[in-house]
Amino acid sequence: MTVLKKFEPRTDDIKQLEWILDQLTTEQEDIKRRVLVDLKRIRGGDRGKFNASNFIEQLFADRDDVVLLHDLKFKQGDLESQIDHLVVSSDGTAYLFETKNFSNGLKVSNEGQFAYWNRFKRSFFSINSPIENAEKNKQVLSQLLKSSLKTPLEFKHFILVDHRAKLIKPEQGFEMIVRSDEIASLISKDLKTSSGLFKTLKRFLGFASSVSSEQLKDRLSSLLTAQQNSDPNYIEKYGLNLSYDPSSVVETSSSEAQNYSSEPRLQRLTLAKLAREMAIHPQELQARLTEQGLLEKRGFKTFVSDKGRDAGIQFRKGQRGVFFLIPTEMAKDPSLQIPAQATIASDSDSQ
């Protein structure tokens, strides 16, 4: 695996926004709120892309025939394109990954309309279709690489949703929209179906198995020179009368790239399976979680409390009913080793 372009955090944008915050007066609270919203959005996006970059690199770590590029921006005629992650293999397959950092939930309608769940306003909000964006990305990439690759790429597009998110989509279609914890099996399945006769056909058409990773790297290097990164002018955006000189501003620690670290992914088991690991009855474990305030009773039903959500407990609905997903590390929590004062009836699935 060769990483031709690494993830680059938006440190210049963060530096400019932090500088603007220092210049604002108490009478400019409205602008301050807008700046803080932009800062939160950029930092969250950077962290999400950083983690996704590491995750995708791990997916292809054992492949010596692929080249990876992260965070690409192009303009081809009237088309503007932003690509989160691009993986090209020597057999002519291009994997396009678009990451959506909606950890609360994403919904796709039968008509292909996308919406994310805002847990504070408890409502879905529409967003632009990542599928339409993928088609635009394919057009731009095909034009940019037409002369250097000679042979058209076979594009495969995936929309990665946070592994914590609840994904709602039609039962048929939209297989490319997956949570990050499901993508490894899809890629593995794709590699199997891409072998045999299909791979032989690609070789016959001339792309590929003969193309080394170094040759592929050279052919894709044109994408680096074709990039068109634009620096937003936030002073103009907020209508401020300020003069900003980036060279005279010292970066704060919050805007440095090395602050980003890969977030370890929690491993989870259903409540019943974790109870078996702990050698106790599921109802006993549910009682202990309730007594610790991680679950809460509302009438005859049990829900994840705010404390439980912060600890990583998730609620899911499946074909066999409802169930809780509990971080496996909780099996070692000393507070959960103490027997519950009263065992309660469990309304979660006994998976």
Coordinates of C-alpha atoms in Angstrom, one line a residue:
M1 CA 0.0 0.0 0.0
T2 CA 1.2 3.5 -1.0
V3 CA -0.3 6.6 0.5
L4 CA 0.3 9.2 -2.2
K5 CA -1.6 12.0 -0.4
K6 CA -2.1 12.0 3.4
F7 CA -4.9 13.7 5.3
E8 CA -4.2 17.4 5.8
P9 CA -6.1 19.2 8.6
R10 CA -7.5 22.6 8.0
T11 CA -5.0 24.3 10.2
D12 CA -5.0 27.6 8.3
D13 CA -8.8 27.9 8.6
I14 CA -8.6 27.2 12.3
K15 CA -5.8 29.7 12.8
Q16 CA -7.8 32.4 11.1
L17 CA -11.0 31.7 13.1
E18 CA -9.1 31.6 16.4
W19 CA -7.5 35.0 15.5
I20 CA -10.9 36.4 14.7
L21 CA -12.3 35.3 18.1
D22 CA -9.5 37.2 19.8
Q23 CA -10.4 40.4 17.9
L24 CA -14.2 40.3 18.7
T25 CA -15.7 42.6 21.3
T26 CA -18.5 41.9 23.8
E27 CA -20.9 43.7 21.5
Q28 CA -20.2 41.1 18.7
E29 CA -21.7 38.0 20.4
D30 CA -23.7 37.1 17.4
I31 CA -20.6 36.9 15.2
K32 CA -18.7 35.1 18.0
R33 CA -21.4 32.3 18.0
R34 CA -21.1 32.0 14.2
V35 CA -17.3 31.7 14.5
L36 CA -17.6 29.0 17.2
V37 CA -20.0 27.0 15.1
D38 CA -17.6 27.1 12.2
L39 CA -14.7 26.1 14.5
K40 CA -16.6 23.2 15.9
R41 CA -17.7 22.1 12.4
I42 CA -14.1 22.2 11.0
R43 CA -12.5 20.5 14.0
G44 CA -15.2 17.8 14.0
G45 CA -14.7 17.3 10.2
D46 CA -10.9 17.1 10.6
R47 CA -11.1 14.6 13.4
G48 CA -13.6 12.5 11.4
K49 CA -11.5 12.5 8.3
F50 CA -8.4 11.7 10.2
N51 CA -10.0 8.7 11.8
A52 CA -11.5 7.6 8.5
S53 CA -8.1 7.9 6.8
N54 CA -6.5 5.7 9.4
F55 CA -9.4 3.2 9.1
I56 CA -9.2 3.0 5.3
E57 CA -5.4 2.6 5.4
Q58 CA -5.9 -0.3 7.8
L59 CA -8.4 -1.9 5.4
F60 CA -5.8 -2.0 2.6
A61 CA -2.7 -2.4 4.8
D62 CA -1.8 -5.8 3.4
R63 CA -2.3 -4.8 -0.3
D64 CA 0.9 -3.9 -2.1
D65 CA -1.0 -3.1 -5.3
V66 CA -3.0 -0.1 -4.2
V67 CA -2.4 3.7 -4.0
L68 CA -4.4 5.8 -1.5
L69 CA -5.1 9.6 -1.7
H70 CA -7.1 11.5 0.9
D71 CA -9.0 14.8 0.8
L72 CA -8.8 15.8 -2.9
K73 CA -10.4 19.0 -4.4
F74 CA -10.8 19.6 -8.2
K75 CA -12.5 21.8 -10.6
Q76 CA -13.0 20.5 -14.2
G77 CA -15.0 22.9 -16.3
D78 CA -18.3 23.7 -14.5
L79 CA -17.8 20.7 -12.2
E80 CA -16.3 21.1 -8.7
S81 CA -15.4 17.9 -6.9
Q82 CA -14.4 17.1 -3.4
I83 CA -13.3 13.5 -2.7
D84 CA -12.8 12.3 0.9
H85 CA -10.8 9.1 0.1
L86 CA -9.7 7.5 -3.1
V87 CA -8.1 4.0 -3.4
V88 CA -6.9 2.8 -6.8
S89 CA -5.6 -0.7 -7.4
S90 CA -3.4 -2.0 -10.1
D91 CA -6.2 -4.0 -11.7
G92 CA -8.1 -0.8 -12.6
T93 CA -10.5 -0.6 -9.7
A94 CA -11.1 2.7 -8.0
Y95 CA -12.8 2.8 -4.6
L96 CA -14.3 6.1 -3.7
F97 CA -15.1 6.5 0.0
E98 CA -17.2 9.4 1.3
T99 CA -17.4 9.7 5.1
K100 CA -20.5 11.0 6.9
N101 CA -19.7 11.9 10.6
F102 CA -23.3 11.6 11.8
S103 CA -22.9 9.5 14.9
N104 CA -26.6 9.8 15.8
G105 CA -28.2 8.5 12.7
L106 CA -28.7 8.6 8.9
K107 CA -31.8 7.9 7.0
V108 CA -32.3 7.2 3.3
S109 CA -35.7 7.2 1.7
N110 CA -36.9 4.9 -1.1
E111 CA -36.4 7.8 -3.5
G112 CA -32.8 8.3 -2.4
Q113 CA -33.3 11.4 -0.2
F114 CA -30.8 11.7 2.7
A115 CA -31.4 13.1 6.2
Y116 CA -29.4 13.0 9.4
W117 CA -30.8 12.8 12.9
N118 CA -30.3 15.9 15.2
R119 CA -30.7 14.5 18.7
F120 CA -31.0 17.9 20.3
K121 CA -33.9 19.0 18.1
R122 CA -35.1 15.4 17.9
S123 CA -35.8 15.6 14.2
F124 CA -34.3 14.6 10.8
F125 CA -32.7 17.3 8.6
S126 CA -32.2 16.9 4.8
I127 CA -28.7 16.8 3.3
N128 CA -27.4 16.7 -0.3
S129 CA -27.3 13.2 -1.8
P130 CA -23.8 11.6 -1.5
I131 CA -24.7 9.4 -4.4
E132 CA -25.2 12.3 -6.7
N133 CA -21.9 13.7 -5.4
A134 CA -20.2 10.4 -6.3
E135 CA -21.4 10.5 -9.9
K136 CA -19.9 14.0 -10.2
N137 CA -16.6 12.8 -8.6
K138 CA -16.5 9.9 -11.1
Q139 CA -16.9 12.3 -14.1
V140 CA -14.1 14.6 -12.8
L141 CA -11.7 11.8 -12.1
S142 CA -12.3 10.1 -15.4
Q143 CA -11.5 13.3 -17.2
L144 CA -8.4 14.1 -15.1
L145 CA -6.9 10.5 -15.5
K146 CA -8.0 9.9 -19.1
S147 CA -4.5 10.7 -20.6
S148 CA -2.4 9.2 -17.8
L149 CA -4.2 5.8 -17.3
K150 CA -5.2 5.2 -20.9
T151 CA -7.8 2.7 -19.7
P152 CA -11.0 3.7 -17.9
L153 CA -11.3 2.9 -14.2
E154 CA -14.0 0.7 -12.8
F155 CA -15.5 2.8 -10.0
K156 CA -16.9 1.4 -6.7
H157 CA -18.4 3.9 -4.4
F158 CA -19.1 3.6 -0.6
I159 CA -20.7 6.0 1.8
L160 CA -19.2 5.3 5.3
V161 CA -21.4 6.1 8.3
D162 CA -20.0 6.3 11.8
H163 CA -20.1 2.8 13.4
R164 CA -22.1 4.3 16.3
A165 CA -24.9 5.6 14.0
K166 CA -28.3 4.1 13.5
L167 CA -28.6 3.6 9.7
I168 CA -32.1 3.5 8.3
K169 CA -32.4 2.6 4.6
P170 CA -34.6 0.5 2.3
E171 CA -34.2 -3.2 2.4
Q172 CA -33.4 -3.3 -1.3
G173 CA -30.7 -1.2 -3.0
F174 CA -28.3 1.3 -1.5
E175 CA -25.8 -1.5 -0.6
M176 CA -23.0 1.1 -0.9
I177 CA -24.2 2.9 2.2
V178 CA -22.8 1.1 5.2
R179 CA -21.5 1.6 8.7
S180 CA -17.7 1.5 9.1
D181 CA -17.9 -1.8 11.0
E182 CA -19.5 -3.4 7.9
I183 CA -17.1 -2.2 5.2
A184 CA -14.4 -4.8 5.7
S185 CA -16.6 -7.7 4.8
L186 CA -17.9 -5.9 1.7
I187 CA -14.4 -5.1 0.4
S188 CA -13.4 -8.8 1.0
K189 CA -16.5 -10.0 -0.9
D190 CA -15.8 -7.5 -3.7
L191 CA -12.2 -8.8 -4.0
K192 CA -13.5 -12.4 -4.4
T193 CA -16.0 -11.5 -7.1
S194 CA -13.4 -9.4 -8.9
S195 CA -11.1 -12.5 -9.4
G196 CA -11.2 -15.2 -12.0
L197 CA -12.7 -14.5 -15.4
F198 CA -13.4 -10.8 -14.7
K199 CA -9.8 -10.2 -13.6
T200 CA -8.6 -12.0 -16.7
L201 CA -10.7 -9.8 -18.9
K202 CA -9.2 -6.7 -17.3
R203 CA -5.7 -8.1 -18.0
F204 CA -6.7 -8.7 -21.6
L205 CA -8.0 -5.2 -22.0
G206 CA -4.6 -4.0 -21.0
F207 CA -4.8 -2.3 -17.6
A208 CA -3.3 -4.1 -15.3
S209 CA -1.9 -6.8 -13.3
S210 CA 1.3 -5.8 -15.1
V211 CA 1.1 -2.3 -13.6
S212 CA 3.3 -2.0 -10.6
S213 CA 2.5 0.1 -7.6
E214 CA 5.3 2.5 -8.5
Q215 CA 3.9 2.9 -12.1
L216 CA 0.4 3.4 -10.7
K217 CA 1.8 6.0 -8.3
D218 CA 3.4 7.9 -11.2
R219 CA 0.2 7.8 -13.2
L220 CA -1.9 9.1 -10.3
S221 CA 0.6 11.9 -9.4
S222 CA -1.2 14.1 -11.9
L223 CA -4.0 14.4 -9.4
L224 CA -1.8 16.2 -7.0
T225 CA -0.9 19.0 -9.5
A226 CA -4.6 19.2 -10.7
Q227 CA -5.8 20.1 -7.2
Q228 CA -7.4 23.5 -6.6
N229 CA -7.6 24.3 -2.9
S230 CA -9.5 27.5 -2.1
D231 CA -8.8 29.4 1.1
P232 CA -12.1 30.8 2.5
N233 CA -12.1 34.4 3.7
Y234 CA -13.9 34.3 7.0
I235 CA -13.4 38.0 7.7
E236 CA -15.4 38.8 4.5
K237 CA -18.0 36.1 5.4
Y238 CA -18.7 37.7 8.8
G239 CA -18.6 41.3 7.4
L240 CA -15.7 42.4 9.6
N241 CA -13.4 45.4 9.1
L242 CA -10.2 43.6 10.0
S243 CA -6.8 43.0 8.3
Y244 CA -5.5 39.5 8.8
D245 CA -1.8 38.6 8.2
P246 CA -1.4 34.8 8.6
S247 CA 2.4 35.1 8.9
S248 CA 2.1 37.3 12.1
V249 CA -0.2 34.9 13.9
V250 CA 1.2 32.1 16.1
E251 CA -0.6 28.8 15.9
T252 CA -2.2 27.6 19.1
S253 CA -1.9 24.0 20.2
S254 CA -5.6 23.4 19.2
S255 CA -4.8 24.0 15.5
E256 CA -1.8 21.7 15.2
A257 CA -2.2 18.5 13.2
Q258 CA -0.4 16.3 15.7
N259 CA -3.2 16.9 18.2
Y260 CA -5.3 14.4 16.3
S261 CA -5.1 10.9 17.4
S262 CA -6.9 7.8 16.2
E263 CA -10.0 7.1 18.3
P264 CA -10.1 3.4 19.3
R265 CA -13.3 1.7 18.3
L266 CA -15.3 0.3 21.1
Q267 CA -16.0 -3.5 20.9
R268 CA -19.6 -4.3 21.9
L269 CA -21.6 -7.3 22.7
T270 CA -25.3 -7.7 23.3
L271 CA -26.4 -7.6 26.9
A272 CA -27.0 -11.3 27.0
K273 CA -23.7 -12.2 25.4
L274 CA -21.8 -9.9 27.8
A275 CA -23.7 -11.5 30.7
R276 CA -22.4 -14.9 29.5
E277 CA -18.9 -13.6 29.5
M278 CA -19.4 -12.4 33.1
A279 CA -21.0 -15.8 34.0
I280 CA -24.2 -14.1 35.3
H281 CA -27.8 -14.0 34.1
P282 CA -28.8 -11.3 31.6
Q283 CA -31.5 -10.0 34.0
E284 CA -28.8 -9.7 36.7
L285 CA -26.5 -7.7 34.4
Q286 CA -29.4 -5.4 33.4
A287 CA -30.2 -4.8 37.0
R288 CA -26.6 -3.9 37.7
L289 CA -26.5 -1.5 34.8
T290 CA -29.8 0.1 36.0
E291 CA -28.5 0.5 39.5
Q292 CA -25.4 2.2 38.2
G293 CA -27.6 4.7 36.2
L294 CA -26.4 3.3 32.8
L295 CA -29.9 2.1 32.0
E296 CA -33.2 3.6 33.2
K297 CA -36.7 2.3 33.6
R298 CA -39.6 4.3 32.2
G299 CA -42.8 2.5 33.0
F300 CA -42.5 -1.1 31.8
K301 CA -39.6 -0.4 29.4
T302 CA -35.9 0.1 29.8
F303 CA -33.9 2.8 28.0
V304 CA -30.3 3.9 27.7
S305 CA -29.7 6.8 30.0
D306 CA -27.5 9.8 29.1
K307 CA -24.8 8.4 31.4
G308 CA -25.1 5.1 29.5
R309 CA -24.8 6.8 26.1
D310 CA -21.7 8.6 27.2
A311 CA -20.3 5.2 28.3
G312 CA -20.9 3.8 24.8
I313 CA -24.1 1.7 25.4
Q314 CA -26.3 1.6 22.3
F315 CA -29.9 0.6 21.7
R316 CA -30.9 -1.4 18.6
K317 CA -34.0 -2.9 17.0
G318 CA -33.6 -6.2 15.2
Q319 CA -35.7 -8.9 13.7
R320 CA -35.9 -10.6 17.1
G321 CA -36.9 -7.5 19.0
V322 CA -35.0 -4.8 20.8
F323 CA -31.6 -5.2 22.4
F324 CA -28.7 -3.3 24.0
L325 CA -25.1 -3.3 22.8
I326 CA -22.7 -3.0 25.7
P327 CA -18.9 -2.1 25.5
T328 CA -17.0 -5.3 26.3
E329 CA -14.7 -3.4 28.6
M330 CA -17.6 -3.0 31.0
A331 CA -17.1 -6.6 32.0
K332 CA -14.1 -5.5 34.0
D333 CA -15.8 -2.5 35.6
P334 CA -15.6 -3.0 39.4
S335 CA -19.0 -1.4 40.0
L336 CA -20.6 -4.1 37.8
Q337 CA -19.0 -6.9 39.8
I338 CA -21.3 -6.2 42.7
P339 CA -24.6 -8.1 42.8
A340 CA -27.7 -6.1 42.2
Q341 CA -29.9 -5.4 45.2
A342 CA -33.0 -6.6 43.2
T343 CA -33.1 -8.5 40.0
I344 CA -35.5 -7.0 37.4
A345 CA -37.3 -8.5 34.5
S346 CA -35.4 -8.0 31.3
D347 CA -37.2 -6.5 28.2
S348 CA -34.1 -6.7 26.0
D349 CA -33.5 -9.4 23.4
S350 CA -31.7 -12.5 24.7
Q351 CA -29.2 -12.6 21.8

